[in-house]
Amino acid sequence: YNKLSKDRQLEVYNYIKNLPLCIPNVKVGDRTFYLVHSCPHSDIKQTMADVEYSDIEINSYVWDRVTPWDKIEIDNQIVVAGHTFVQEHLGYDVETIEPVYDHKITSGKRKQSISDAHYIDIDGGLATPLENARLIALCLDDLSYKLY
């Protein structure tokens, strides 16, 4: 970014400023999803431009973390998020990387299906130096996933 011309920097800045903070109400089949980088909010600001840069909201949309143990209720939508890598929930030395969802973690005796989840974490840790870091791609049609 710093090596770009001032005009190109402004183009990049304006592009990012107008990106959505979240994408709510994504209907796929009989499910509705709320796609967000980090933390879902019921008071939806549509883009970075809708939030003052100094406003604490921008930090919550970008940096806050939720866990599978948190009670997440966003208008009957399944929250699909990243930002907190799944290794933090599964263990850093786990060999099998997979999405983490609320019922899998919280149900002691019975593992419920990912299709019953209210929250799905798909951050495979690519921004970390972890040896088991992977990209997790989730198919919203059937909630299957692929690792890269």
Short mmCIF file of C-alpha atoms in Angstrom, two decimals:
data_model
loop_
_atom_site.label_atom_id
_atom_site.label_comp_id
_atom_site.label_asym_id
_atom_site.label_seq_id
_atom_site.Cartn_x
_atom_site.Cartn_y
_atom_site.Cartn_z
CA TYR A 1 0.00 0.00 0.00
CA ASN A 2 2.73 2.46 0.96
CA LYS A 3 4.49 1.87 -2.38
CA LEU A 4 1.41 2.89 -4.36
CA SER A 5 0.92 6.35 -5.81
CA LYS A 6 -1.30 8.69 -3.78
CA ASP A 7 -4.06 8.36 -6.40
CA ARG A 8 -3.93 4.56 -6.22
CA GLN A 9 -3.89 4.68 -2.41
CA LEU A 10 -7.04 6.80 -2.51
CA GLU A 11 -8.69 4.29 -4.88
CA VAL A 12 -7.85 1.42 -2.52
CA TYR A 13 -9.03 3.41 0.50
CA ASN A 14 -12.37 4.26 -1.16
CA TYR A 15 -12.83 0.65 -2.26
CA ILE A 16 -12.27 -0.65 1.28
CA LYS A 17 -14.38 2.10 2.82
CA ASN A 18 -17.35 0.97 0.75
CA LEU A 19 -17.01 -2.75 1.43
CA PRO A 20 -19.76 -4.28 3.54
CA LEU A 21 -19.04 -4.84 7.23
CA CYS A 22 -21.36 -7.82 7.11
CA ILE A 23 -23.70 -9.46 4.66
CA PRO A 24 -26.94 -10.31 6.44
CA ASN A 25 -29.96 -12.21 5.17
CA VAL A 26 -28.20 -14.40 2.62
CA LYS A 27 -30.86 -16.94 1.67
CA VAL A 28 -29.65 -20.31 0.41
CA GLY A 29 -32.32 -22.98 0.19
CA ASP A 30 -34.27 -22.97 3.45
CA ARG A 31 -31.47 -21.36 5.47
CA THR A 32 -30.63 -17.71 6.06
CA PHE A 33 -27.04 -16.71 6.77
CA TYR A 34 -25.33 -13.71 8.32
CA LEU A 35 -21.78 -13.44 6.94
CA VAL A 36 -19.31 -11.40 8.95
CA HIS A 37 -15.57 -11.16 9.48
CA SER A 38 -15.58 -11.23 13.26
CA CYS A 39 -18.59 -10.41 15.38
CA PRO A 40 -22.28 -10.23 14.47
CA HIS A 41 -24.36 -7.19 15.42
CA SER A 42 -28.09 -6.69 15.48
CA ASP A 43 -27.70 -2.98 14.64
CA ILE A 44 -26.25 -3.42 11.19
CA LYS A 45 -24.01 -0.76 9.70
CA GLN A 46 -23.74 -1.59 6.05
CA THR A 47 -20.25 -0.30 5.15
CA MET A 48 -17.16 1.12 6.76
CA ALA A 49 -18.31 4.51 5.47
CA ASP A 50 -21.39 4.24 7.73
CA VAL A 51 -19.23 4.19 10.85
CA GLU A 52 -17.00 6.95 12.10
CA TYR A 53 -13.40 5.73 12.09
CA SER A 54 -12.98 6.75 15.73
CA ASP A 55 -16.23 5.06 16.64
CA ILE A 56 -15.90 1.99 18.84
CA GLU A 57 -18.26 0.19 16.45
CA ILE A 58 -15.59 -0.22 13.82
CA ASN A 59 -13.44 -2.09 16.32
CA SER A 60 -16.30 -4.38 17.26
CA TYR A 61 -17.09 -5.23 13.62
CA VAL A 62 -13.46 -5.91 12.78
CA TRP A 63 -11.74 -7.07 15.98
CA ASP A 64 -14.28 -8.48 18.45
CA ARG A 65 -14.42 -12.23 18.83
CA VAL A 66 -17.28 -14.61 19.43
CA THR A 67 -16.96 -18.21 20.47
CA PRO A 68 -19.13 -21.28 19.95
CA TRP A 69 -20.15 -20.93 23.60
CA ASP A 70 -21.64 -17.47 23.13
CA LYS A 71 -25.41 -17.25 22.70
CA ILE A 72 -25.75 -15.82 19.24
CA GLU A 73 -29.21 -14.88 18.02
CA ILE A 74 -29.38 -12.77 14.89
CA ASP A 75 -32.95 -12.90 13.54
CA ASN A 76 -32.92 -16.68 12.99
CA GLN A 77 -29.81 -16.46 10.83
CA ILE A 78 -26.83 -18.80 10.90
CA VAL A 79 -23.76 -16.69 11.63
CA VAL A 80 -20.73 -17.63 9.52
CA ALA A 81 -17.62 -15.87 10.75
CA GLY A 82 -13.87 -15.98 10.80
CA HIS A 83 -11.32 -13.93 12.72
CA THR A 84 -10.92 -16.48 15.53
CA PHE A 85 -9.03 -19.42 14.12
CA VAL A 86 -10.55 -22.82 14.80
CA GLN A 87 -7.31 -24.06 16.35
CA GLU A 88 -8.12 -21.80 19.30
CA HIS A 89 -11.21 -23.92 19.93
CA LEU A 90 -9.95 -27.34 18.79
CA GLY A 91 -6.40 -27.13 20.15
CA TYR A 92 -3.31 -25.77 18.46
CA ASP A 93 -1.82 -29.21 17.82
CA VAL A 94 -4.94 -30.75 16.29
CA GLU A 95 -4.23 -32.54 13.02
CA THR A 96 -7.70 -32.36 11.50
CA ILE A 97 -8.81 -28.81 10.77
CA GLU A 98 -12.55 -28.32 10.36
CA PRO A 99 -15.17 -25.64 10.90
CA VAL A 100 -16.18 -25.20 14.53
CA TYR A 101 -19.85 -24.78 15.28
CA ASP A 102 -21.77 -24.18 18.46
CA HIS A 103 -23.37 -27.57 19.01
CA LYS A 104 -20.19 -29.52 18.36
CA ILE A 105 -18.35 -27.72 21.13
CA THR A 106 -21.14 -27.32 23.68
CA SER A 107 -22.84 -30.70 23.52
CA GLY A 108 -20.93 -33.04 25.81
CA LYS A 109 -22.38 -36.43 24.92
CA ARG A 110 -24.01 -35.95 21.56
CA LYS A 111 -22.52 -34.15 18.57
CA GLN A 112 -25.31 -32.43 16.73
CA SER A 113 -25.07 -31.78 13.03
CA ILE A 114 -23.54 -28.63 11.61
CA SER A 115 -26.94 -28.07 9.97
CA ASP A 116 -28.36 -27.39 13.46
CA ALA A 117 -25.74 -24.75 14.27
CA HIS A 118 -26.39 -21.08 14.93
CA TYR A 119 -22.71 -20.13 14.60
CA ILE A 120 -20.02 -21.56 12.31
CA ASP A 121 -16.37 -20.46 12.55
CA ILE A 122 -14.45 -21.02 9.31
CA ASP A 123 -11.11 -19.36 10.08
CA GLY A 124 -8.43 -22.00 9.50
CA GLY A 125 -5.62 -19.79 10.77
CA LEU A 126 -4.01 -18.70 7.49
CA ALA A 127 -2.90 -15.41 9.03
CA THR A 128 -0.92 -17.31 11.67
CA PRO A 129 2.40 -19.15 11.55
CA LEU A 130 0.65 -22.37 12.65
CA GLU A 131 1.85 -25.43 10.75
CA ASN A 132 -1.70 -26.75 10.49
CA ALA A 133 -3.15 -23.51 9.10
CA ARG A 134 -5.61 -24.09 6.27
CA LEU A 135 -8.15 -22.20 4.22
CA ILE A 136 -11.67 -23.46 4.97
CA ALA A 137 -14.28 -22.98 2.25
CA LEU A 138 -17.88 -23.57 3.37
CA CYS A 139 -20.59 -24.41 0.84
CA LEU A 140 -23.76 -22.69 1.99
CA ASP A 141 -25.95 -25.02 -0.08
CA ASP A 142 -25.26 -28.10 2.05
CA LEU A 143 -22.81 -26.87 4.73
CA SER A 144 -20.06 -29.11 3.41
CA TYR A 145 -16.55 -27.74 3.49
CA LYS A 146 -13.25 -28.09 1.71
CA LEU A 147 -9.75 -27.43 3.02
CA TYR A 148 -7.01 -25.80 0.98
#
